[in-house]
MMTF fields as JSON, N, C-alpha, C and O atoms, coordinates in Angstrom:
{
  "mmtfVersion": "1.0.0",
  "mmtfProducer": "UNKNOWN",
  "numBonds": 511,
  "numAtoms": 512,
  "numGroups": 128,
  "numChains": 1,
  "numModels": 1,
  "chainsPerModel": [1],
  "groupsPerChain": [128],
  "chainIdList": ["A"],
  "bondAtomList": [4, 2, 8, 6, 12, 10, 16, 14, 20, 18, 24, 22, 28, 26, 32, 30, 36, 34, 40, 38, 44, 42, 48, 46, 52, 50, 56, 54, 60, 58, 64, 62, 68, 66, 72, 70, 76, 74, 80, 78, 84, 82, 88, 86, 92, 90, 96, 94, 100, 98, 104, 102, 108, 106, 112, 110, 116, 114, 120, 118, 124, 122, 128, 126, 132, 130, 136, 134, 140, 138, 144, 142, 148, 146, 152, 150, 156, 154, 160, 158, 164, 162, 168, 166, 172, 170, 176, 174, 180, 178, 184, 182, 188, 186, 192, 190, 196, 194, 200, 198, 204, 202, 208, 206, 212, 210, 216, 214, 220, 218, 224, 222, 228, 226, 232, 230, 236, 234, 240, 238, 244, 242, 248, 246, 252, 250, 256, 254, 260, 258, 264, 262, 268, 266, 272, 270, 276, 274, 280, 278, 284, 282, 288, 286, 292, 290, 296, 294, 300, 298, 304, 302, 308, 306, 312, 310, 316, 314, 320, 318, 324, 322, 328, 326, 332, 330, 336, 334, 340, 338, 344, 342, 348, 346, 352, 350, 356, 354, 360, 358, 364, 362, 368, 366, 372, 370, 376, 374, 380, 378, 384, 382, 388, 386, 392, 390, 396, 394, 400, 398, 404, 402, 408, 406, 412, 410, 416, 414, 420, 418, 424, 422, 428, 426, 432, 430, 436, 434, 440, 438, 444, 442, 448, 446, 452, 450, 456, 454, 460, 458, 464, 462, 468, 466, 472, 470, 476, 474, 480, 478, 484, 482, 488, 486, 492, 490, 496, 494, 500, 498, 504, 502, 508, 506],
  "bondOrderList": [1, 1, 1, 1, 1, 1, 1, 1, 1, 1, 1, 1, 1, 1, 1, 1, 1, 1, 1, 1, 1, 1, 1, 1, 1, 1, 1, 1, 1, 1, 1, 1, 1, 1, 1, 1, 1, 1, 1, 1, 1, 1, 1, 1, 1, 1, 1, 1, 1, 1, 1, 1, 1, 1, 1, 1, 1, 1, 1, 1, 1, 1, 1, 1, 1, 1, 1, 1, 1, 1, 1, 1, 1, 1, 1, 1, 1, 1, 1, 1, 1, 1, 1, 1, 1, 1, 1, 1, 1, 1, 1, 1, 1, 1, 1, 1, 1, 1, 1, 1, 1, 1, 1, 1, 1, 1, 1, 1, 1, 1, 1, 1, 1, 1, 1, 1, 1, 1, 1, 1, 1, 1, 1, 1, 1, 1, 1],
  "groupList": [{"groupName": "MET", "atomNameList": ["N", "CA", "C", "O"], "elementList": ["N", "C", "C", "O"], "formalChargeList": [0, 0, 0, 0], "bondAtomList": [1, 0, 2, 1, 3, 2], "bondOrderList": [1, 1, 2], "singleLetterCode": "M", "chemCompType": "L-PEPTIDE LINKING"}, {"groupName": "SER", "atomNameList": ["N", "CA", "C", "O"], "elementList": ["N", "C", "C", "O"], "formalChargeList": [0, 0, 0, 0], "bondAtomList": [1, 0, 2, 1, 3, 2], "bondOrderList": [1, 1, 2], "singleLetterCode": "S", "chemCompType": "L-PEPTIDE LINKING"}, {"groupName": "ARG", "atomNameList": ["N", "CA", "C", "O"], "elementList": ["N", "C", "C", "O"], "formalChargeList": [0, 0, 0, 0], "bondAtomList": [1, 0, 2, 1, 3, 2], "bondOrderList": [1, 1, 2], "singleLetterCode": "R", "chemCompType": "L-PEPTIDE LINKING"}, {"groupName": "ILE", "atomNameList": ["N", "CA", "C", "O"], "elementList": ["N", "C", "C", "O"], "formalChargeList": [0, 0, 0, 0], "bondAtomList": [1, 0, 2, 1, 3, 2], "bondOrderList": [1, 1, 2], "singleLetterCode": "I", "chemCompType": "L-PEPTIDE LINKING"}, {"groupName": "CYS", "atomNameList": ["N", "CA", "C", "O"], "elementList": ["N", "C", "C", "O"], "formalChargeList": [0, 0, 0, 0], "bondAtomList": [1, 0, 2, 1, 3, 2], "bondOrderList": [1, 1, 2], "singleLetterCode": "C", "chemCompType": "L-PEPTIDE LINKING"}, {"groupName": "ALA", "atomNameList": ["N", "CA", "C", "O"], "elementList": ["N", "C", "C", "O"], "formalChargeList": [0, 0, 0, 0], "bondAtomList": [1, 0, 2, 1, 3, 2], "bondOrderList": [1, 1, 2], "singleLetterCode": "A", "chemCompType": "L-PEPTIDE LINKING"}, {"groupName": "LEU", "atomNameList": ["N", "CA", "C", "O"], "elementList": ["N", "C", "C", "O"], "formalChargeList": [0, 0, 0, 0], "bondAtomList": [1, 0, 2, 1, 3, 2], "bondOrderList": [1, 1, 2], "singleLetterCode": "L", "chemCompType": "L-PEPTIDE LINKING"}, {"groupName": "GLU", "atomNameList": ["N", "CA", "C", "O"], "elementList": ["N", "C", "C", "O"], "formalChargeList": [0, 0, 0, 0], "bondAtomList": [1, 0, 2, 1, 3, 2], "bondOrderList": [1, 1, 2], "singleLetterCode": "E", "chemCompType": "L-PEPTIDE LINKING"}, {"groupName": "VAL", "atomNameList": ["N", "CA", "C", "O"], "elementList": ["N", "C", "C", "O"], "formalChargeList": [0, 0, 0, 0], "bondAtomList": [1, 0, 2, 1, 3, 2], "bondOrderList": [1, 1, 2], "singleLetterCode": "V", "chemCompType": "L-PEPTIDE LINKING"}, {"groupName": "LYS", "atomNameList": ["N", "CA", "C", "O"], "elementList": ["N", "C", "C", "O"], "formalChargeList": [0, 0, 0, 0], "bondAtomList": [1, 0, 2, 1, 3, 2], "bondOrderList": [1, 1, 2], "singleLetterCode": "K", "chemCompType": "L-PEPTIDE LINKING"}, {"groupName": "TYR", "atomNameList": ["N", "CA", "C", "O"], "elementList": ["N", "C", "C", "O"], "formalChargeList": [0, 0, 0, 0], "bondAtomList": [1, 0, 2, 1, 3, 2], "bondOrderList": [1, 1, 2], "singleLetterCode": "Y", "chemCompType": "L-PEPTIDE LINKING"}, {"groupName": "ASN", "atomNameList": ["N", "CA", "C", "O"], "elementList": ["N", "C", "C", "O"], "formalChargeList": [0, 0, 0, 0], "bondAtomList": [1, 0, 2, 1, 3, 2], "bondOrderList": [1, 1, 2], "singleLetterCode": "N", "chemCompType": "L-PEPTIDE LINKING"}, {"groupName": "ASP", "atomNameList": ["N", "CA", "C", "O"], "elementList": ["N", "C", "C", "O"], "formalChargeList": [0, 0, 0, 0], "bondAtomList": [1, 0, 2, 1, 3, 2], "bondOrderList": [1, 1, 2], "singleLetterCode": "D", "chemCompType": "L-PEPTIDE LINKING"}, {"groupName": "GLN", "atomNameList": ["N", "CA", "C", "O"], "elementList": ["N", "C", "C", "O"], "formalChargeList": [0, 0, 0, 0], "bondAtomList": [1, 0, 2, 1, 3, 2], "bondOrderList": [1, 1, 2], "singleLetterCode": "Q", "chemCompType": "L-PEPTIDE LINKING"}, {"groupName": "PHE", "atomNameList": ["N", "CA", "C", "O"], "elementList": ["N", "C", "C", "O"], "formalChargeList": [0, 0, 0, 0], "bondAtomList": [1, 0, 2, 1, 3, 2], "bondOrderList": [1, 1, 2], "singleLetterCode": "F", "chemCompType": "L-PEPTIDE LINKING"}, {"groupName": "THR", "atomNameList": ["N", "CA", "C", "O"], "elementList": ["N", "C", "C", "O"], "formalChargeList": [0, 0, 0, 0], "bondAtomList": [1, 0, 2, 1, 3, 2], "bondOrderList": [1, 1, 2], "singleLetterCode": "T", "chemCompType": "L-PEPTIDE LINKING"}, {"groupName": "GLY", "atomNameList": ["N", "CA", "C", "O"], "elementList": ["N", "C", "C", "O"], "formalChargeList": [0, 0, 0, 0], "bondAtomList": [1, 0, 2, 1, 3, 2], "bondOrderList": [1, 1, 2], "singleLetterCode": "G", "chemCompType": "PEPTIDE LINKING"}, {"groupName": "TRP", "atomNameList": ["N", "CA", "C", "O"], "elementList": ["N", "C", "C", "O"], "formalChargeList": [0, 0, 0, 0], "bondAtomList": [1, 0, 2, 1, 3, 2], "bondOrderList": [1, 1, 2], "singleLetterCode": "W", "chemCompType": "L-PEPTIDE LINKING"}, {"groupName": "PRO", "atomNameList": ["N", "CA", "C", "O"], "elementList": ["N", "C", "C", "O"], "formalChargeList": [0, 0, 0, 0], "bondAtomList": [1, 0, 2, 1, 3, 2], "bondOrderList": [1, 1, 2], "singleLetterCode": "P", "chemCompType": "L-PEPTIDE LINKING"}],
  "groupTypeList": [0, 1, 2, 3, 4, 1, 5, 6, 3, 7, 5, 8, 9, 10, 5, 5, 11, 12, 9, 13, 5, 5, 6, 6, 14, 12, 10, 3, 7, 1, 14, 1, 15, 16, 1, 6, 7, 5, 10, 2, 9, 1, 13, 9, 15, 17, 8, 15, 12, 3, 1, 18, 16, 8, 7, 11, 3, 6, 16, 14, 8, 7, 18, 10, 2, 12, 18, 10, 16, 8, 2, 18, 7, 17, 7, 16, 5, 8, 4, 3, 1, 12, 18, 12, 7, 15, 1, 9, 6, 9, 5, 6, 8, 12, 4, 1, 15, 9, 14, 3, 2, 0, 6, 1, 17, 5, 5, 18, 16, 7, 11, 12, 16, 9, 16, 6, 14, 7, 5, 1, 6, 14, 13, 5, 9, 15, 7, 11],
  "groupIdList": [1, 2, 3, 4, 5, 6, 7, 8, 9, 10, 11, 12, 13, 14, 15, 16, 17, 18, 19, 20, 21, 22, 23, 24, 25, 26, 27, 28, 29, 30, 31, 32, 33, 34, 35, 36, 37, 38, 39, 40, 41, 42, 43, 44, 45, 46, 47, 48, 49, 50, 51, 52, 53, 54, 55, 56, 57, 58, 59, 60, 61, 62, 63, 64, 65, 66, 67, 68, 69, 70, 71, 72, 73, 74, 75, 76, 77, 78, 79, 80, 81, 82, 83, 84, 85, 86, 87, 88, 89, 90, 91, 92, 93, 94, 95, 96, 97, 98, 99, 100, 101, 102, 103, 104, 105, 106, 107, 108, 109, 110, 111, 112, 113, 114, 115, 116, 117, 118, 119, 120, 121, 122, 123, 124, 125, 126, 127, 128],
  "secStructList": [7, 2, 2, 2, 2, 2, 2, 2, 2, 2, 2, 2, 6, 6, 7, 1, 1, 2, 2, 2, 2, 2, 2, 2, 2, 2, 2, 2, 2, 2, 2, 2, 2, 7, 7, 2, 2, 2, 2, 2, 2, 2, 2, 2, 2, 2, 2, 2, 1, 7, 1, 7, 1, 3, 3, 3, 3, 3, 3, 3, 3, 3, 7, 1, 1, 7, 6, 6, 1, 7, 7, 7, 3, 3, 3, 3, 3, 3, 3, 3, 7, 7, 2, 2, 2, 2, 2, 2, 2, 2, 2, 2, 2, 2, 6, 2, 2, 2, 2, 2, 6, 6, 1, 6, 6, 7, 7, 6, 6, 1, 6, 6, 6, 6, 7, 6, 6, 1, 7, 1, 1, 7, 7, 7, 7, 7, 7, 7],
  "xCoordList": [-31.368, -31.868, -33.042, -33.945, -33.02, -34.122, -35.445, -36.49, -35.417, -36.643, -37.145, -38.351, -36.228, -36.61, -37.252, -38.289, -36.649, -37.201, -38.576, -39.456, -38.773, -40.094, -41.139, -42.259, -40.765, -41.689, -41.976, -43.101, -40.964, -41.172, -42.084, -42.887, -41.965, -42.863, -44.302, -45.211, -44.501, -45.842, -46.302, -47.476, -45.395, -45.734, -46.174, -46.962, -45.672, -46.05, -47.571, -48.141, -48.216, -49.674, -50.399, -51.527, -49.756, -50.391, -49.865, -50.2, -49.056, -48.526, -49.686, -50.628, -49.602, -50.676, -50.674, -51.692, -49.533, -49.457, -48.307, -47.568, -48.17, -47.136, -45.723, -44.812, -45.536, -44.203, -43.768, -42.614, -44.692, -44.351, -44.06, -43.16, -44.808, -44.548, -43.174, -42.419, -42.855, -41.551, -40.419, -39.399, -40.591, -39.596, -39.351, -38.205, -40.421, -40.281, -39.61, -38.775, -39.965, -39.311, -37.818, -36.994, -37.481, -36.06, -35.32, -34.178, -35.964, -35.378, -35.106, -34.022, -36.109, -35.995, -34.816, -34.013, -34.719, -33.603, -32.265, -31.33, -32.184, -30.935, -30.551, -29.398, -31.529, -31.225, -30.982, -30.316, -31.519, -31.299, -30.065, -29.492, -29.65, -28.496, -27.283, -26.164, -27.518, -26.428, -26.223, -25.208, -27.175, -27.04, -27.173, -28.238, -26.082, -26.114, -26.948, -27.623, -26.91, -27.701, -29.2, -29.943, -29.652, -31.061, -31.43, -32.528, -30.51, -30.788, -30.886, -31.787, -29.965, -30.017, -31.309, -31.907, -31.73, -32.984, -34.161, -35.084, -34.129, -35.206, -35.293, -36.388, -34.152, -34.14, -34.611, -35.246, -34.305, -34.803, -36.323, -37.005, -36.844, -38.298, -38.923, -39.967, -38.29, -38.809, -38.987, -39.995, -38.024, -38.07, -39.253, -39.786, -39.663, -40.752, -42.136, -43.131, -42.227, -43.523, -43.875, -43.506, -44.584, -44.848, -45.925, -47.025, -45.582, -46.49, -47.241, -48.471, -46.525, -47.212, -47.75, -47.212, -48.801, -49.332, -48.403, -48.312, -47.714, -46.732, -45.481, -45.561, -44.334, -43.089, -42.038, -42.201, -40.962, -39.953, -38.569, -38.405, -37.601, -36.208, -35.605, -35.66, -35.04, -34.447, -33.101, -32.909, -32.187, -30.932, -29.716, -29.807, -28.589, -27.319, -27.151, -26.625, -27.608, -27.818, -26.712, -26.057, -26.496, -25.597, -24.373, -24.501, -23.196, -21.963, -21.626, -20.489, -22.595, -22.41, -21.242, -20.46, -21.123, -20.127, -18.822, -17.883, -18.735, -17.498, -16.524, -16.83, -15.366, -14.424, -13.961, -13.569, -14.002, -13.612, -14.785, -14.598, -16.003, -17.179, -17.547, -18.145, -17.198, -17.484, -18.365, -18.984, -18.431, -19.216, -20.491, -20.444, -21.61, -22.856, -23.425, -23.114, -24.259, -24.982, -26.399, -26.901, -27.038, -28.422, -29.3, -29.126, -30.238, -31.186, -32.55, -32.679, -33.546, -34.9, -35.869, -35.853, -36.714, -37.733, -38.973, -38.885, -40.115, -41.389, -42.105, -42.248, -42.547, -43.158, -44.587, -44.869, -45.474, -46.88, -47.206, -46.932, -47.781, -48.11, -49.241, -50.229, -49.081, -50.112, -50.692, -49.985, -51.947, -52.514, -52.433, -52.183, -52.636, -52.558, -51.144, -50.947, -50.161, -48.767, -48.343, -47.592, -48.826, -48.498, -49.004, -48.304, -50.21, -50.738, -49.942, -49.758, -49.463, -48.625, -47.289, -46.808, -46.701, -45.446, -45.63, -44.744, -46.782, -47.063, -47.11, -46.606, -47.706, -47.744, -46.327, -46.034, -45.455, -44.064, -43.358, -42.634, -43.572, -42.96, -43.456, -42.688, -44.742, -45.289, -44.599, -44.581, -44.034, -43.311, -41.803, -41.053, -41.351, -39.913, -39.125, -38.022, -39.659, -38.934, -38.704, -37.627, -39.703, -39.572, -38.446, -37.627, -38.41, -37.384, -35.993, -35.017, -35.916, -34.628, -34.044, -32.837, -34.89, -34.414, -33.87, -33.197, -34.156, -33.677, -32.327, -31.738, -31.832, -30.56, -29.398, -29.479, -28.339, -27.209, -26.558, -25.983, -26.632, -25.996, -26.948, -26.543, -28.214, -29.151, -28.71, -28.263, -28.842, -28.403, -29.488, -29.897, -29.946, -30.938, -30.389, -29.224, -31.22, -30.797, -30.138, -29.96, -29.775, -29.176, -30.214, -30.687, -30.57, -31.432, -32.748, -33.145, -33.394, -34.671, -34.53, -35.452, -33.38, -33.144, -32.712, -32.546, -32.521, -32.164, -30.66, -30.212, -29.884, -28.439, -27.976, -28.78, -26.677, -26.067, -26.178, -26.064, -26.397, -26.335, -27.669, -27.721, -28.721, -30.039, -30.508, -30.128, -31.328, -31.896, -32.802, -33.458, -32.832, -33.698, -35.155, -35.935, -35.523, -36.9, -36.936, -36.35, -37.615, -37.8, -39.06, -40.139, -38.946, -40.104, -40.412, -39.78, -41.373, -41.776, -42.711, -43.402, -42.717, -43.684, -45.08, -45.298, -46.02, -47.396, -48.218, -47.843, -49.321, -50.201, -50.974, -51.197, -51.382, -52.234, -53.618, -54.485],
  "yCoordList": [56.167, 55.471, 56.237, 55.633, 57.55, 58.322, 58.018, 57.991, 57.791, 57.435, 56.057, 55.839, 55.147, 53.817, 53.937, 53.325, 54.713, 54.899, 55.554, 55.196, 56.499, 57.128, 56.1, 56.093, 55.234, 54.187, 53.193, 52.711, 52.887, 51.963, 52.572, 51.864, 53.877, 54.564, 54.427, 54.185, 54.582, 54.414, 52.956, 52.702, 52.012, 50.589, 50.159, 49.224, 50.831, 50.482, 50.536, 49.751, 51.451, 51.584, 50.31, 50.062, 49.514, 48.323, 47.026, 45.944, 47.115, 45.918, 45.101, 45.651, 43.793, 42.911, 42.693, 42.306, 42.941, 42.722, 43.538, 44.199, 43.482, 44.272, 43.834, 44.66, 42.541, 42.061, 42.649, 43.044, 42.704, 43.278, 44.771, 45.281, 45.466, 46.892, 47.081, 47.973, 46.242, 46.336, 46.077, 46.766, 45.09, 44.794, 46.021, 46.376, 46.66, 47.84, 48.992, 49.692, 49.193, 50.25, 49.961, 50.875, 48.684, 48.321, 48.553, 49.012, 48.239, 48.557, 50.063, 50.489, 50.848, 52.312, 52.798, 53.614, 52.3, 52.706, 52.319, 53.12, 51.093, 50.616, 51.42, 51.823, 51.648, 52.326, 53.82, 54.44, 54.404, 55.839, 56.124, 57.21, 55.146, 55.382, 54.52, 54.809, 53.46, 52.53, 51.494, 50.798, 51.383, 50.471, 49.013, 48.574, 48.276, 46.841, 46.128, 45.144, 46.606, 46.001, 46.106, 45.153, 47.252, 47.411, 46.45, 45.894, 46.256, 45.322, 43.892, 43.143, 43.522, 42.183, 41.986, 40.91, 43.022, 42.958, 42.744, 41.991, 43.4, 43.223, 41.775, 41.24, 41.145, 39.76, 38.794, 37.783, 39.097, 38.27, 38.383, 37.401, 39.574, 39.767, 39.042, 38.406, 39.134, 38.494, 36.993, 36.424, 36.358, 34.91, 34.509, 33.409, 35.37, 35.017, 35.275, 34.861, 35.938, 36.205, 34.989, 34.917, 34.047, 32.761, 32.889, 33.385, 32.436, 32.344, 33.629, 33.632, 34.706, 35.937, 35.803, 35.041, 36.539, 36.55, 37.265, 36.915, 38.275, 39.033, 39.147, 39.505, 38.843, 39.035, 39.653, 39.706, 40.117, 40.825, 40.605, 40.18, 40.901, 40.981, 42.19, 42.29, 43.086, 44.301, 44.541, 44.22, 45.097, 45.512, 44.991, 44.383, 45.241, 44.747, 43.353, 43.193, 42.353, 41.032, 40.029, 39.526, 39.734, 38.648, 39.156, 39.992, 38.66, 39.078, 38.156, 37.699, 37.877, 36.916, 37.238, 36.353, 38.491, 38.821, 39.36, 39.572, 39.587, 40.083, 38.921, 37.962, 38.991, 37.873, 37.586, 36.46, 38.581, 38.378, 37.947, 37.54, 38.046, 37.621, 38.495, 38.012, 39.791, 40.66, 41.868, 42.449, 42.25, 43.429, 42.992, 42.63, 43.022, 42.602, 43.682, 44.865, 43.247, 44.149, 44.325, 43.514, 45.411, 45.661, 44.587, 44.211, 44.109, 43.11, 43.475, 43.898, 43.317, 43.573, 42.626, 42.468, 41.995, 41.105, 41.189, 41.253, 41.187, 41.129, 39.894, 39.728, 39.044, 37.774, 37.695, 38.069, 37.2, 37.047, 35.56, 34.859, 35.091, 33.682, 33.277, 33.996, 32.107, 31.519, 30.333, 29.349, 30.394, 29.33, 27.935, 26.959, 27.823, 26.513, 25.954, 24.783, 26.792, 26.343, 26.033, 25.089, 26.829, 26.608, 25.253, 24.553, 24.877, 23.571, 22.43, 21.396, 22.591, 21.56, 21.437, 20.331, 22.565, 22.532, 21.952, 21.268, 22.227, 21.666, 20.144, 19.468, 19.601, 18.14, 17.574, 16.515, 18.279, 17.847, 17.907, 16.982, 18.989, 19.152, 18.07, 17.548, 17.733, 16.703, 15.356, 14.527, 15.138, 13.889, 14.038, 13.111, 15.168, 15.451, 14.443, 14.058, 14.013, 13.041, 11.751, 11.16, 11.32, 10.11, 10.293, 9.395, 11.452, 11.717, 11.819, 11.303, 12.484, 12.651, 11.291, 11.079, 10.385, 9.05, 8.266, 7.251, 8.727, 8.047, 8.598, 8.053, 9.66, 10.257, 9.313, 8.483, 9.461, 8.54, 8.592, 7.595, 9.721, 9.821, 9.484, 9.487, 9.193, 8.805, 7.465, 6.576, 7.338, 6.11, 5.641, 6.381, 4.418, 3.884, 3.961, 3.646, 4.372, 4.473, 5.797, 6.086, 6.602, 7.929, 9.01, 9.134, 9.786, 10.947, 10.551, 11.159, 9.546, 9.063, 8.627, 8.799, 8.068, 7.558, 8.6, 8.282, 9.862, 10.942, 11.173, 11.916, 10.563, 10.745, 11.952, 12.712, 12.114, 13.159, 14.558, 15.535, 14.688, 15.993, 16.722, 17.87, 16.086, 16.705, 17.159, 16.582, 18.187, 18.675, 17.611, 16.859, 17.555, 16.58, 16.852, 15.924, 18.124, 18.501, 19.523, 20.598, 19.2, 20.139, 20.926, 20.345, 22.245, 23.077, 23.903, 24.93, 23.45, 24.169, 25.308, 25.249, 26.334, 27.406, 26.839, 25.91, 27.393, 26.927, 27.847, 28.998, 27.352, 28.162, 29.136, 28.892, 30.246, 31.208, 30.669, 31.331],
  "zCoordList": [24.247, 25.407, 26.034, 26.613, 25.915, 26.503, 25.802, 26.452, 24.495, 23.758, 24.198, 24.319, 24.433, 24.908, 26.289, 26.545, 27.168, 28.511, 28.463, 29.247, 27.565, 27.416, 26.988, 27.498, 26.051, 25.603, 26.73, 26.861, 27.54, 28.659, 29.723, 30.33, 29.95, 30.893, 30.41, 31.204, 29.122, 28.534, 28.67, 28.938, 28.489, 28.556, 29.953, 30.094, 30.978, 32.356, 32.526, 33.284, 31.829, 31.924, 31.499, 31.923, 30.67, 30.114, 30.715, 30.231, 31.751, 32.402, 32.972, 33.542, 32.811, 33.264, 34.774, 35.348, 35.419, 36.863, 37.44, 36.71, 38.75, 39.44, 39.067, 39.012, 38.813, 38.436, 37.098, 36.933, 36.149, 34.857, 34.975, 34.308, 35.808, 36.026, 36.673, 36.288, 37.654, 38.325, 37.345, 37.377, 36.475, 35.444, 34.569, 34.296, 34.138, 33.282, 34.026, 33.454, 35.288, 36.071, 36.256, 36.225, 36.448, 36.567, 35.251, 35.256, 34.124, 32.813, 32.714, 32.317, 33.082, 32.989, 33.841, 33.388, 35.059, 35.926, 35.298, 35.264, 34.806, 34.216, 32.98, 32.823, 32.107, 30.845, 31.021, 30.193, 32.096, 32.309, 33.163, 33.082, 33.985, 34.857, 34.516, 34.94, 33.744, 33.445, 34.537, 34.547, 35.459, 36.593, 36.163, 35.728, 36.292, 36.015, 37.074, 36.769, 38.296, 39.37, 39.068, 39.305, 38.549, 38.189, 37.061, 37.05, 36.109, 35.019, 35.56, 35.182, 36.436, 37.037, 37.823, 37.792, 38.521, 39.273, 38.318, 38.629, 37.164, 36.183, 35.723, 35.545, 35.531, 35.061, 36.142, 35.84, 37.39, 38.498, 38.599, 38.889, 38.362, 38.365, 37.184, 37.327, 36.019, 34.808, 35.009, 34.59, 35.642, 35.849, 36.729, 36.579, 37.628, 38.543, 37.965, 38.562, 36.835, 36.198, 35.344, 34.172, 35.932, 35.304, 34.212, 34.456, 33.029, 31.877, 31.536, 31.494, 31.296, 30.885, 29.462, 28.659, 29.16, 27.797, 26.835, 25.659, 27.354, 26.579, 27.442, 28.617, 26.859, 27.598, 26.693, 25.474, 27.305, 26.532, 27.112, 28.256, 26.302, 26.747, 26.024, 24.798, 26.795, 26.237, 26.898, 28.07, 26.152, 26.75, 26.028, 24.961, 26.628, 26.109, 26.707, 27.808, 25.964, 26.537, 26.212, 27.125, 24.959, 24.563, 23.807, 22.913, 24.156, 23.459, 22.283, 22.17, 21.409, 20.333, 19.404, 19.058, 19.004, 17.977, 18.518, 17.75, 19.812, 20.401, 20.57, 21.279, 19.936, 20.034, 21.463, 21.768, 22.334, 23.727, 24.611, 25.757, 24.056, 24.801, 25.976, 26.937, 25.924, 27.057, 26.705, 27.596, 25.437, 25.042, 24.324, 23.149, 25.008, 24.364, 23.456, 23.593, 22.534, 21.646, 22.164, 22.941, 21.713, 22.092, 21.467, 20.308, 22.256, 21.785, 22.322, 23.47, 21.514, 21.969, 21.3, 20.079, 22.096, 21.561, 22.44, 23.666, 21.791, 22.489, 21.945, 20.733, 22.844, 22.453, 22.981, 24.119, 22.131, 22.501, 22.501, 21.528, 23.578, 23.73, 22.789, 22.64, 22.155, 21.311, 22.078, 22.293, 22.496, 23.329, 22.692, 23.399, 21.383, 20.729, 20.783, 21.105, 20.467, 20.527, 21.956, 22.199, 22.892, 24.293, 24.766, 25.497, 24.357, 24.788, 24.168, 24.811, 22.932, 22.309, 23.039, 23.282, 23.383, 24.118, 25.517, 26.029, 26.136, 27.457, 27.385, 28.282, 26.336, 26.175, 26.066, 26.62, 25.354, 25.236, 26.594, 26.964, 27.324, 28.649, 29.601, 30.409, 29.506, 30.382, 30.183, 31.093, 29.0, 28.706, 28.905, 28.598, 29.405, 29.459, 30.291, 29.901, 31.413, 32.239, 31.457, 31.531, 30.719, 29.889, 28.865, 28.672, 28.215, 27.199, 27.827, 27.282, 28.97, 29.648, 30.023, 29.915, 30.456, 30.832, 29.631, 29.811, 28.416, 27.209, 26.735, 25.801, 27.357, 26.952, 27.272, 28.177, 26.519, 26.661, 28.044, 28.482, 28.737, 30.051, 31.205, 32.367, 30.88, 31.934, 32.515, 31.791, 33.812, 34.486, 35.447, 36.341, 35.261, 36.208, 37.633, 37.876, 38.55, 39.944, 40.301, 41.484, 39.325, 39.564, 39.284, 38.154, 40.291, 40.093, 39.394, 38.4, 39.923, 39.371, 37.906, 37.109, 37.567, 36.218, 35.213, 34.035, 35.651, 34.724, 34.627, 33.755, 35.489, 35.449, 36.235, 36.775, 36.288, 37.113, 36.529, 37.269, 35.219, 34.574, 34.498, 34.057, 34.91, 34.823, 36.198, 37.217, 36.217, 37.477, 38.075, 37.353, 39.377, 40.038, 39.724, 39.51, 39.697, 39.445, 38.331, 38.453, 37.253, 36.153, 36.424, 36.544, 36.522, 36.784, 35.543, 35.291, 34.787, 33.579, 33.967, 34.985, 33.144, 33.355, 33.203, 32.425, 33.939, 33.871, 32.998, 32.773, 32.512, 31.682, 32.55, 33.736, 31.942, 32.654, 32.79, 33.361]
}
């Protein structure tokens, strides 16, 4: 974990904005102290960084293989946005209300025709 924290300290220098730097500092605190609260704080910061060019997820995230569903494994991914793919996905998102209204549980007159199980307002990430 100390090697990961050292790499994250180096990565802070290349953060595109204050939110990304804060996320990395929260990762460092969590990974060096074991603080679950610091990790949760990092994820709350991550959600507010709308449409970053580069984003990541690090940590003991998903308990996929634990039969009790309580012990997560280490997971790490770094993703780089592709502008062409992003514009194609944006076109799909722009039509999302139309598609949602076609689902079997959609009900005219309920939640703008989307039914009870869908959010009233879908807020997609925006492009940079």
